PDB file of C-alpha atoms in Angstrom:
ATOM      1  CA  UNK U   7      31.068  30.785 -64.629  1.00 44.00           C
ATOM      2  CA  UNK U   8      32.499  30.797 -61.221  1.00 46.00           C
ATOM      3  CA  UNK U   9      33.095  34.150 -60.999  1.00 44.00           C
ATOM      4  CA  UNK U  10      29.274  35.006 -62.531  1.00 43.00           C
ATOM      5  CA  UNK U  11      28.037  32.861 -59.556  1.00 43.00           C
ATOM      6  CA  UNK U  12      30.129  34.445 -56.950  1.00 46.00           C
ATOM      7  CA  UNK U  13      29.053  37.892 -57.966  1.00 47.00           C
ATOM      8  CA  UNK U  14      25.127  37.197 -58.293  1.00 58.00           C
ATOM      9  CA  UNK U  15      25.011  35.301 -54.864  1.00 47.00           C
ATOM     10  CA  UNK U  16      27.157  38.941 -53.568  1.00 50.00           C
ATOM     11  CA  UNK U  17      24.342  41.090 -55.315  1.00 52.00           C
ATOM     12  CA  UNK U  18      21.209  38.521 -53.625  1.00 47.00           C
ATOM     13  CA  UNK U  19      23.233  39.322 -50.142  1.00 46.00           C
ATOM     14  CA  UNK U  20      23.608  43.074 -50.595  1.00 51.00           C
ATOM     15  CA  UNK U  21      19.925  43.584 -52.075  1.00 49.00           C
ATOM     16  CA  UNK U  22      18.754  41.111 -48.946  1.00 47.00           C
ATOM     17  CA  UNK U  23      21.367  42.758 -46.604  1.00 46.00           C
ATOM     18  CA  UNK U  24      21.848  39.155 -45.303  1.00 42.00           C
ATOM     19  CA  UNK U  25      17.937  38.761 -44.001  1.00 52.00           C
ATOM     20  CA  UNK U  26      15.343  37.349 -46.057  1.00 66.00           C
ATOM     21  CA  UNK U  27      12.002  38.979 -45.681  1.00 78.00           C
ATOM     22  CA  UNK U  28      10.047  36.727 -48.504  1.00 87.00           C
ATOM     23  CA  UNK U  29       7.780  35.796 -45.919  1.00 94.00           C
ATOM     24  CA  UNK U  30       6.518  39.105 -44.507  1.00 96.00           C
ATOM     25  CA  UNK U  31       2.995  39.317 -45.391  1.00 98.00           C
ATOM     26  CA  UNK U  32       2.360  43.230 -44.758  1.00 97.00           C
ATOM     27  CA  UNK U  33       0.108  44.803 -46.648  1.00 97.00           C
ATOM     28  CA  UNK U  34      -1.896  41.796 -48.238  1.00 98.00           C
ATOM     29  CA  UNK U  35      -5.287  40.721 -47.209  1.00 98.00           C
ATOM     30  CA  UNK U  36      -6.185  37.610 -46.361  1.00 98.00           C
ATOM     31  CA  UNK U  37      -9.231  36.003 -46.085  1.00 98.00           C
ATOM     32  CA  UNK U  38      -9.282  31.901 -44.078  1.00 98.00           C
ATOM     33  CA  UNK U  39     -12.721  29.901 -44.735  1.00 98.00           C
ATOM     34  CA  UNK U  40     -13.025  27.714 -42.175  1.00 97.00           C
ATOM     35  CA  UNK U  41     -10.778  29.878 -40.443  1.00 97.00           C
ATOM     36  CA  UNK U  42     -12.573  29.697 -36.702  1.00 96.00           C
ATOM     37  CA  UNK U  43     -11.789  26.242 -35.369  1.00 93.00           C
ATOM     38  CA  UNK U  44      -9.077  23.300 -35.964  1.00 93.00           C
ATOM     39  CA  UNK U  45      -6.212  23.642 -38.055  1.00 96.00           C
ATOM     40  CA  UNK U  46      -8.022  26.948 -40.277  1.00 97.00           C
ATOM     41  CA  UNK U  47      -7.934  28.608 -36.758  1.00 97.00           C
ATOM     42  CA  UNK U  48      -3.984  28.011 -36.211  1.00 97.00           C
ATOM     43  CA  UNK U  49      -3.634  28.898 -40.240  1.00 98.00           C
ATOM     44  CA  UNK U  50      -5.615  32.205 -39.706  1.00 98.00           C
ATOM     45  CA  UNK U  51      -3.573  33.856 -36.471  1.00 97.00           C
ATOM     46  CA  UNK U  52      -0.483  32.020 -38.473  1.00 97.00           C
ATOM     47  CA  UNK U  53      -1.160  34.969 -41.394  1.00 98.00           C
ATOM     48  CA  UNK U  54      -1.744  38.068 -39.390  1.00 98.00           C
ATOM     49  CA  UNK U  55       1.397  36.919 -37.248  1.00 97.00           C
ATOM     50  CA  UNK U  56       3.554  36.933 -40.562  1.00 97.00           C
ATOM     51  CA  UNK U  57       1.542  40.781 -40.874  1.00 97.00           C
ATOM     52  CA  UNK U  58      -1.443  40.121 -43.485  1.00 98.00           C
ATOM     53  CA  UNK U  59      -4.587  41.684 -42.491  1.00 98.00           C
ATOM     54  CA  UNK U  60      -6.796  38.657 -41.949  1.00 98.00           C
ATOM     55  CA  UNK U  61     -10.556  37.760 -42.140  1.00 98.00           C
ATOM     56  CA  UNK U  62     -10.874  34.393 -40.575  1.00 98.00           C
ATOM     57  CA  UNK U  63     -14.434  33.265 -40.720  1.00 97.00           C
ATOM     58  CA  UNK U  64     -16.927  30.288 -40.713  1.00 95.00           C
ATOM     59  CA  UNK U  65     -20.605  29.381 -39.429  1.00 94.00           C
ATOM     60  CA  UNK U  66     -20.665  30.369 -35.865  1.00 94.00           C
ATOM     61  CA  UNK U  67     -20.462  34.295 -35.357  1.00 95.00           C
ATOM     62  CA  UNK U  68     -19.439  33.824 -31.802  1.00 96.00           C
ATOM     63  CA  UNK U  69     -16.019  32.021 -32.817  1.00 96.00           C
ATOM     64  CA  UNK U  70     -15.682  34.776 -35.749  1.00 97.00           C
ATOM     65  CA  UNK U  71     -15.811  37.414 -33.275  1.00 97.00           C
ATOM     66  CA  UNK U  72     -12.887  35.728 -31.365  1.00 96.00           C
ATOM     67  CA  UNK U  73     -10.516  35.640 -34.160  1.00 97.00           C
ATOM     68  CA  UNK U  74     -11.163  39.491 -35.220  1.00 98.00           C
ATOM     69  CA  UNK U  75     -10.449  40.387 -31.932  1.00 97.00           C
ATOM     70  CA  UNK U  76      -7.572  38.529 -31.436  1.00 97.00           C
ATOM     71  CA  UNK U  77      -6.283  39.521 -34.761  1.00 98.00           C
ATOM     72  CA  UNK U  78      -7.048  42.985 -34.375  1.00 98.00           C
ATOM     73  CA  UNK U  79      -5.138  42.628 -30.668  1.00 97.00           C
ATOM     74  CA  UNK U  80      -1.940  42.452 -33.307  1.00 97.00           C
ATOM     75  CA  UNK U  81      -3.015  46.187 -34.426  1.00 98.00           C
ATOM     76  CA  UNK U  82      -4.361  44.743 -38.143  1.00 98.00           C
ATOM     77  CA  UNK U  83      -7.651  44.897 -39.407  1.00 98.00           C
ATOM     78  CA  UNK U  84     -10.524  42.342 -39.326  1.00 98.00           C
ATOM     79  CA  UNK U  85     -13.683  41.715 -39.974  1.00 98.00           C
ATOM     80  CA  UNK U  86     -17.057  39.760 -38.151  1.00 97.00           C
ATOM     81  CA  UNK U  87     -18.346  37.977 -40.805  1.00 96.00           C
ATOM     82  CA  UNK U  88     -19.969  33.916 -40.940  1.00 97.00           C
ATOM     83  CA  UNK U  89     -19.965  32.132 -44.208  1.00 98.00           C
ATOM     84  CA  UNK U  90     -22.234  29.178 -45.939  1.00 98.00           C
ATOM     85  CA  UNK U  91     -19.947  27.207 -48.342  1.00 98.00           C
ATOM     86  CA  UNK U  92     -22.421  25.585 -49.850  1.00 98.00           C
ATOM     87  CA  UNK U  93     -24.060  28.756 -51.062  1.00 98.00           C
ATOM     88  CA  UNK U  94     -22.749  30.493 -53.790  1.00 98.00           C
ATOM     89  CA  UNK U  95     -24.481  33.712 -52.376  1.00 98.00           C
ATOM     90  CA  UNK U  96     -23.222  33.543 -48.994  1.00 98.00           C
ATOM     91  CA  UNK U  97     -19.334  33.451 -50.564  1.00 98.00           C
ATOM     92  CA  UNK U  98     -20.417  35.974 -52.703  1.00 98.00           C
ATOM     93  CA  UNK U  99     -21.558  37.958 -50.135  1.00 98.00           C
ATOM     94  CA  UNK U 100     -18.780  37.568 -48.354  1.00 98.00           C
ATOM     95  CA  UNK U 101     -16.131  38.681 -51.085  1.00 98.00           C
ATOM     96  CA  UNK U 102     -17.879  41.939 -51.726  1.00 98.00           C
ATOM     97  CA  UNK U 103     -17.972  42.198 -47.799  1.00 98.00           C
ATOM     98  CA  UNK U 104     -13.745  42.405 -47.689  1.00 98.00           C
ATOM     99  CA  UNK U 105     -13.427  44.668 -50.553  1.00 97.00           C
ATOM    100  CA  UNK U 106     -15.391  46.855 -49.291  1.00 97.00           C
ATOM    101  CA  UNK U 107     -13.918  46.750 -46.336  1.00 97.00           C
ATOM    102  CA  UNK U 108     -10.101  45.865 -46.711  1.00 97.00           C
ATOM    103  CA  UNK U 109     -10.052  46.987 -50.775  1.00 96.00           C
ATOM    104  CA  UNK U 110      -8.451  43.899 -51.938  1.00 96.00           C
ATOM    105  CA  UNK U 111      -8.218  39.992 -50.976  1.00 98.00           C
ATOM    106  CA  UNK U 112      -4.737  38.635 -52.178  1.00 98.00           C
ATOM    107  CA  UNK U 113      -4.504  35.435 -50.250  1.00 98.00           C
ATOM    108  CA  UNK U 114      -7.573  33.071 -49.754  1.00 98.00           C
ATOM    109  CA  UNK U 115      -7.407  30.010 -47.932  1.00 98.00           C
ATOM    110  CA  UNK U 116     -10.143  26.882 -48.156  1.00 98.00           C
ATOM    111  CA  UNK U 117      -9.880  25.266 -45.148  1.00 98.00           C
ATOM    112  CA  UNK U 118     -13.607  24.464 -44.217  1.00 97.00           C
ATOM    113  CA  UNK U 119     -14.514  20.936 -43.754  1.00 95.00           C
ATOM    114  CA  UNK U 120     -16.588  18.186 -42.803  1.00 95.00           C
ATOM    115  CA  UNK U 121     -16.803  14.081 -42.960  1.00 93.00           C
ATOM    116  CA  UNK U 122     -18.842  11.267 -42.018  1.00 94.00           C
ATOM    117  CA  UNK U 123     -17.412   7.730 -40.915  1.00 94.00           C
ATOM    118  CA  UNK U 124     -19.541   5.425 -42.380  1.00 97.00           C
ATOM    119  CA  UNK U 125     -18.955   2.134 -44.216  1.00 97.00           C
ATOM    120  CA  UNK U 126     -19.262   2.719 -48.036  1.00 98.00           C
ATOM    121  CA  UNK U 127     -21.817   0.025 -48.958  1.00 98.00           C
ATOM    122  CA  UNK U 128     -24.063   1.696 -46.235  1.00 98.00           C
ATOM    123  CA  UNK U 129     -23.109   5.532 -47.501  1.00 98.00           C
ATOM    124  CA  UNK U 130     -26.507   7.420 -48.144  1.00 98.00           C
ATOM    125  CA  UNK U 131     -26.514   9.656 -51.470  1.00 98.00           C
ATOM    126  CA  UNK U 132     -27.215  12.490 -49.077  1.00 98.00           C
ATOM    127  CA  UNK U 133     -24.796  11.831 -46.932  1.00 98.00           C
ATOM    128  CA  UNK U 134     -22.090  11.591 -50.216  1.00 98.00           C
ATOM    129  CA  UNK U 135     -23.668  14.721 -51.642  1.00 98.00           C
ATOM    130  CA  UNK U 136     -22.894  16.870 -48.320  1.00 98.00           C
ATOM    131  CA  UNK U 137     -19.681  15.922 -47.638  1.00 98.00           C
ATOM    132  CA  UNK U 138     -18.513  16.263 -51.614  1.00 98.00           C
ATOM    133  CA  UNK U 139     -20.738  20.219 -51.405  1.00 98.00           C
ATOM    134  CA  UNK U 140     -18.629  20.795 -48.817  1.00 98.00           C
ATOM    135  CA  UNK U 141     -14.830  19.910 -48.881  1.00 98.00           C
ATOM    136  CA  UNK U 142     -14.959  19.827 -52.963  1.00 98.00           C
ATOM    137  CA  UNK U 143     -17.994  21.882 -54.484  1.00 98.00           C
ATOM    138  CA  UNK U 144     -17.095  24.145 -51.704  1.00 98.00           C
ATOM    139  CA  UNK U 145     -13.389  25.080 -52.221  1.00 98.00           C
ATOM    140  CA  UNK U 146     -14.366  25.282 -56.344  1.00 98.00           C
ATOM    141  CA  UNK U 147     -17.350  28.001 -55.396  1.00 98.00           C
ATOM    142  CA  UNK U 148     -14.541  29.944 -52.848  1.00 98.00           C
ATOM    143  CA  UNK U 149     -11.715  29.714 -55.828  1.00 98.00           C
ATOM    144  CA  UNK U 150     -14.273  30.631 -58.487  1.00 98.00           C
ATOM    145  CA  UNK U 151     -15.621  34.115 -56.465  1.00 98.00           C
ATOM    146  CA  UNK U 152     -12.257  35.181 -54.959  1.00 98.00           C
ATOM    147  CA  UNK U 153     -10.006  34.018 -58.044  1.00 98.00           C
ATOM    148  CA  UNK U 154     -11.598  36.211 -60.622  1.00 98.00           C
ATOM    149  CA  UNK U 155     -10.664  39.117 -58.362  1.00 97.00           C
ATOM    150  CA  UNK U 156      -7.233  38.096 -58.132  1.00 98.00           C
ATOM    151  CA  UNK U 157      -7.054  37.761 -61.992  1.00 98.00           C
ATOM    152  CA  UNK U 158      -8.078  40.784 -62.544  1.00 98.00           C
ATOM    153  CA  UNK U 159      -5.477  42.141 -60.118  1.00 97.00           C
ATOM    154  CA  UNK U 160      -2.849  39.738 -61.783  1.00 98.00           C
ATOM    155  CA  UNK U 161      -1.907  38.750 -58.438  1.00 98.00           C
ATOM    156  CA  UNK U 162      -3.226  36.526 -55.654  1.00 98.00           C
ATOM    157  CA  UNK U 163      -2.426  32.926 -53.409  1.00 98.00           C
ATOM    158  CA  UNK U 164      -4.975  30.608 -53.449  1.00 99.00           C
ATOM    159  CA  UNK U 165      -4.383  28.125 -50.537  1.00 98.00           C
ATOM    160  CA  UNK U 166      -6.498  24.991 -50.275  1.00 98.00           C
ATOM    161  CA  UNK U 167      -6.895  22.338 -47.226  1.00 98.00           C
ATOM    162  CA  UNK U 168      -6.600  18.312 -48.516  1.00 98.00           C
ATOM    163  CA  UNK U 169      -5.951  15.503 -47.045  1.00 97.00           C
ATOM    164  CA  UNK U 170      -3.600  12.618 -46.275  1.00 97.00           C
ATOM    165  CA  UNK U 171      -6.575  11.034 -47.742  1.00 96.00           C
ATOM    166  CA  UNK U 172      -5.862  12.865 -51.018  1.00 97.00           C
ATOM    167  CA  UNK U 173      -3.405   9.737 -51.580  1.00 97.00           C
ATOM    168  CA  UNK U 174      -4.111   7.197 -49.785  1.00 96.00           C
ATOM    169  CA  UNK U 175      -7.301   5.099 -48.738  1.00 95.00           C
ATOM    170  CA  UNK U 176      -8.731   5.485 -44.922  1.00 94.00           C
ATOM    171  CA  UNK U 177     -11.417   2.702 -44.177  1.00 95.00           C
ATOM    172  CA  UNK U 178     -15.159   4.012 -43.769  1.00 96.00           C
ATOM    173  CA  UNK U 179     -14.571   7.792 -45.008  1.00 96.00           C
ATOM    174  CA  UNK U 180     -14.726   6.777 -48.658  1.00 98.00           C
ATOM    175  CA  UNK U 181     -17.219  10.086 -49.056  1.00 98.00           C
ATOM    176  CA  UNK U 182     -14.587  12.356 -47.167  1.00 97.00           C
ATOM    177  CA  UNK U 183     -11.636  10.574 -49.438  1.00 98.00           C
ATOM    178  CA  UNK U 184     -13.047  11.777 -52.442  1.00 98.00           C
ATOM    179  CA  UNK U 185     -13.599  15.187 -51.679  1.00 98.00           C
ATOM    180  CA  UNK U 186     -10.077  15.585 -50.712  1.00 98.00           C
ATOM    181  CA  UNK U 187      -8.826  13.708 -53.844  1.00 98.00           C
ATOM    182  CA  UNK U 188     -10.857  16.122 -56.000  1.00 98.00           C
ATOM    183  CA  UNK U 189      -8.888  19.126 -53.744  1.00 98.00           C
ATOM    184  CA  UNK U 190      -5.934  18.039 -55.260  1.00 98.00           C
ATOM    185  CA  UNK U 191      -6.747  17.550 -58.812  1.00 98.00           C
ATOM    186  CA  UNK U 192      -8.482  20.869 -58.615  1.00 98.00           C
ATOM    187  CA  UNK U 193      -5.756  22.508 -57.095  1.00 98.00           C
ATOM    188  CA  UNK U 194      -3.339  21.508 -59.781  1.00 98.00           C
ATOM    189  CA  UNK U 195      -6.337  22.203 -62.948  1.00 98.00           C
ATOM    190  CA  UNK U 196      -6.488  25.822 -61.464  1.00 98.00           C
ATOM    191  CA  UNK U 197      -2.391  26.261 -61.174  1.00 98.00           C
ATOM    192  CA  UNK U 198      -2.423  25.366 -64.484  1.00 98.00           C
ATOM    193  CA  UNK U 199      -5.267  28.105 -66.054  1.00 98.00           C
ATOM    194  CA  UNK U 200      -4.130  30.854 -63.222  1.00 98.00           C
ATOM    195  CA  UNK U 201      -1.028  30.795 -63.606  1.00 98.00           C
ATOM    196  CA  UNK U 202      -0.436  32.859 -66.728  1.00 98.00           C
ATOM    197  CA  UNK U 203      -2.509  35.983 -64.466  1.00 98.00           C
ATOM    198  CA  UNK U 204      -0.171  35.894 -61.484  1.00 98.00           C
ATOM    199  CA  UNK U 205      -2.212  33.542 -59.280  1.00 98.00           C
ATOM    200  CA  UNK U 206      -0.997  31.174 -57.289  1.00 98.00           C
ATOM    201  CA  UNK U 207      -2.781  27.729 -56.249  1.00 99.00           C
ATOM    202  CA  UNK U 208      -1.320  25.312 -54.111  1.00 98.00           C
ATOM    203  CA  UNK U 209      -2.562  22.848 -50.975  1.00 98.00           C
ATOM    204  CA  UNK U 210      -1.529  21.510 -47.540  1.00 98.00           C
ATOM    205  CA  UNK U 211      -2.237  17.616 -46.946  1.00 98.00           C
ATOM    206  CA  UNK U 212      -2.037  17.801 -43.098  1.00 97.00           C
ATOM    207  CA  UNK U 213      -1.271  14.151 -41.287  1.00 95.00           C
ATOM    208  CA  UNK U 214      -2.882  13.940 -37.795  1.00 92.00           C
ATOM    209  CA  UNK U 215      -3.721  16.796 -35.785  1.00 92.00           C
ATOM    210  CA  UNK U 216      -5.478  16.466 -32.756  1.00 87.00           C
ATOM    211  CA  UNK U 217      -8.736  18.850 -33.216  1.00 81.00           C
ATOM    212  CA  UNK U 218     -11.866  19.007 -31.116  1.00 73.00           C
ATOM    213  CA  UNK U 219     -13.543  17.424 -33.692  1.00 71.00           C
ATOM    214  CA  UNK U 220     -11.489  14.286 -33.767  1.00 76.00           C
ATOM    215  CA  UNK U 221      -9.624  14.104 -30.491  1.00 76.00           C
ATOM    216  CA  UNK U 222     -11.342  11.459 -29.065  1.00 79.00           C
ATOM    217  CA  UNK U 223     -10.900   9.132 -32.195  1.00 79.00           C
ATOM    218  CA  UNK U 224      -7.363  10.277 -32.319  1.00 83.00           C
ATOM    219  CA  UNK U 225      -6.085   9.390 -28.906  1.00 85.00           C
ATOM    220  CA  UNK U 226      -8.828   6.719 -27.271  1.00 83.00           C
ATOM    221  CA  UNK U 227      -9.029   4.220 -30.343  1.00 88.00           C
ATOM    222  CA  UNK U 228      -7.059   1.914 -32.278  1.00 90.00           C
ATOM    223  CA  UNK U 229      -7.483   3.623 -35.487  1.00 90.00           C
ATOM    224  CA  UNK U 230      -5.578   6.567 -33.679  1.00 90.00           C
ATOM    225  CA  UNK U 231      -3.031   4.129 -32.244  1.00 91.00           C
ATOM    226  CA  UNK U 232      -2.417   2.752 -35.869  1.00 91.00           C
ATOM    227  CA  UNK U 233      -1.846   6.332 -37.174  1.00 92.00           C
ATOM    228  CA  UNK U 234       0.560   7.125 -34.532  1.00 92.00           C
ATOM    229  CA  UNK U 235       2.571   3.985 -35.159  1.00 91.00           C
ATOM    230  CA  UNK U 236       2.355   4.518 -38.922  1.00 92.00           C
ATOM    231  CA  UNK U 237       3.759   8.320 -38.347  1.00 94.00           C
ATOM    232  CA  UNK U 238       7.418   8.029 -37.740  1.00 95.00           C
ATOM    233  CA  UNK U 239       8.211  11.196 -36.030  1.00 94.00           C
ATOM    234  CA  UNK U 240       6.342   9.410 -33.454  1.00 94.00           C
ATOM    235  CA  UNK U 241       3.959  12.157 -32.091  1.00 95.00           C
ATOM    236  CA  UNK U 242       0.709  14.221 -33.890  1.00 94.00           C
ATOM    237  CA  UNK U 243       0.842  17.324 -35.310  1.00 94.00           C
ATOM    238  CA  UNK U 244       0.244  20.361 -33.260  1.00 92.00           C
ATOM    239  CA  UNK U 245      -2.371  22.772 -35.141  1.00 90.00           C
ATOM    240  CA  UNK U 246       0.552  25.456 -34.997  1.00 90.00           C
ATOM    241  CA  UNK U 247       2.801  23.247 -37.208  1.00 95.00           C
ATOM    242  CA  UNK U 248       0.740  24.025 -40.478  1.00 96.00           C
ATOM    243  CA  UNK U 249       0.526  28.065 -40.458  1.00 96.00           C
ATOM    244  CA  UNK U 250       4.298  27.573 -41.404  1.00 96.00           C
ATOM    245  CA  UNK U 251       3.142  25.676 -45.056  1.00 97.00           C
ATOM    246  CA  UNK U 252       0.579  27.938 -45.266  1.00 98.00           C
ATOM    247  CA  UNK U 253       2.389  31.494 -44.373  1.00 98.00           C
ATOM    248  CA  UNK U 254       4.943  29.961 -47.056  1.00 98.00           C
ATOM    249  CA  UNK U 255       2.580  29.471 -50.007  1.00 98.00           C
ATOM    250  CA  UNK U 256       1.097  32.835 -49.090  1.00 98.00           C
ATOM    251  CA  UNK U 257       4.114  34.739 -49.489  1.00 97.00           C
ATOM    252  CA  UNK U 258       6.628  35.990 -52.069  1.00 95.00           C
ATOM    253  CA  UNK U 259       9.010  33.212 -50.938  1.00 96.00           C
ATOM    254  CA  UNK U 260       6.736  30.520 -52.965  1.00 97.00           C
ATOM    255  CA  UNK U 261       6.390  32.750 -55.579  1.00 97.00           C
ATOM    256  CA  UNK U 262       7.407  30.407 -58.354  1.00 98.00           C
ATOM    257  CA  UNK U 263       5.520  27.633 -56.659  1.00 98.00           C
ATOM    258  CA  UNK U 264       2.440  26.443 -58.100  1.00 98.00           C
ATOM    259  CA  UNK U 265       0.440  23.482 -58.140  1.00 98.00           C
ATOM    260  CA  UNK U 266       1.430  21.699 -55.544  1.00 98.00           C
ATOM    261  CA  UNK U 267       0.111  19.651 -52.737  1.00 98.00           C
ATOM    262  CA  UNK U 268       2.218  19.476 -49.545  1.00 98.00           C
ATOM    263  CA  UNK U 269       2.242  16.859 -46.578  1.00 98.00           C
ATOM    264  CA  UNK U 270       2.572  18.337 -43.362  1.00 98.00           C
ATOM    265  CA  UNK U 271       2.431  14.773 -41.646  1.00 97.00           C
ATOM    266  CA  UNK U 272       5.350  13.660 -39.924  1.00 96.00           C
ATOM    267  CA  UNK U 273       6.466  11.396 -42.494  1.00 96.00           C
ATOM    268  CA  UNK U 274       3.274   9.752 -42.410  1.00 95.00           C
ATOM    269  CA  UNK U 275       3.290   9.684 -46.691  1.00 95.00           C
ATOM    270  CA  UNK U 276       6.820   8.626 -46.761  1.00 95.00           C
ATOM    271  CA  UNK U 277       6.310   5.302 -44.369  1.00 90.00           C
ATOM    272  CA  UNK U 278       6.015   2.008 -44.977  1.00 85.00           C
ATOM    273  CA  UNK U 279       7.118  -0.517 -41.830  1.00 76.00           C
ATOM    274  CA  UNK U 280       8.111   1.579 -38.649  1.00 72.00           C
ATOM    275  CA  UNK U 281       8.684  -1.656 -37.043  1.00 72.00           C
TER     276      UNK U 281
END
């Protein structure tokens, strides 16, 4: 038995000629919603720097523009294109967009997001409703368009953004909580049915990352200070520290991964008293 493992782990070196290239992403295409600001942004350049051609793309054309040039600086292909996740026709439109453009989407990536803080008792339906068509209805129109594609194909990585707040309870985002908890189980419902076609479906639960759209709350507020002390590596996460899950789950290297929903949070899931 020995000997059997000593001669397989010779054959893995000779065929990998000692350097593992499971996470080179040449040749795939990969498409970020939500790609254009915050942690989709640092996910998106994160891709085409591992080699996938890369469509990063959101609501604002300006900040679409930015990414396709910068990822086209790297000498891969891009495209200019804004996208409405709350309308099925504006995903749709975008999907036909790439393969007619870049033939083939193997990796998608849901990272487009929004929340409210707002004390549940005082939560308008409205206010529910958009943040649940977003972050959950959202990511299930995305997987729905794009994974039928990559079923067909019998191949394809299907990346999705959730939340610390996937597991655990943060006070006055109740709305924003649920979404994120319904990433999860959805995640692991589609591993399950995709995984028999070659597809791939597995999230990141980020901990805190300074963004523009939170930095104040994150640095000038007690809730902020409480998250830092509850986070034992004792710093947030920089935006850059979660193309790393995601280039991972994107690539060859995960390829027997599937359903899964990782923290990227410092230890902030693994904590109980830091003190």
């Amino acid at each position: 038995m020995g000997l059997l493992l000593y001669v397989d782990y010779a054959c893995f070196l000779k065929v990998n000629r000692l350097s593992y290239s499971g996470f080179d992403l040449s040749g795939r295409s990969a498409v970020v919603i939500g790609g254009t600001s915050g942690l989709g942004k640092s996910i998106a350049l994160g891709l085409a720097a591992a080699g996938a051609d890369t469509v990063a793309t959101g609501r604002r054309v300006a900040e679409a523009g930015e990414l396709a040039d910068a990822i086209e600086a790297m000498g891969l292909r891009s495209l200019r294109r804004t996208v409405d996740v709350c309308d099925r026709a504006s995903v749709e439109a975008l999907y036909e967009d790439v393969l007619a453009n870049l033939g083939q989407v193997d990796i998608l990536v849901n990272a487009a997001g929004t929340t409210l803080r707002v004390p549940t008792l005082d939560c308008r339906e409205e206010e529910w409703q958009k943040i649940l068509d977003t972050n959950l209805t959202g990511v299930l129109r995305a997987c729905q368009i794009f994974g039928r594609g990559m079923v067909k194909r019998e191949y394809g990585r299907i990346v999705n953004i959730a939340s610390l707040a996937t597991f655990v309870a943060f006070r006055d985002v109740a709305a924003y909580g649920v979404s994120k908890a319904g990433v999860g189980a959805l995640t692991k419902s589609l591993a399950v049915e995709l995984a028999p076609h070659g597809v791939t479906v597995n999230a990141i639960a980020p901990g805190i990352f300074p963004t523009a759209m939170n930095r104040e709350l994150v640095y000038n507020t007690e809730r902020g200070r409480e998250e830092l002390m509850r986070t034992p590596m004792g710093r947030f996460g920089n935006p850059d520290e979660v193309a790393g899950a995601a280039v991972y789950f994107a690539s060859d290297a995960a390829s027997f991964v599937t359903g899964t929903v990782l923290a990227v949070d410092g230890g902030y899931m693994a904590s109980g008293v830091n003190q």
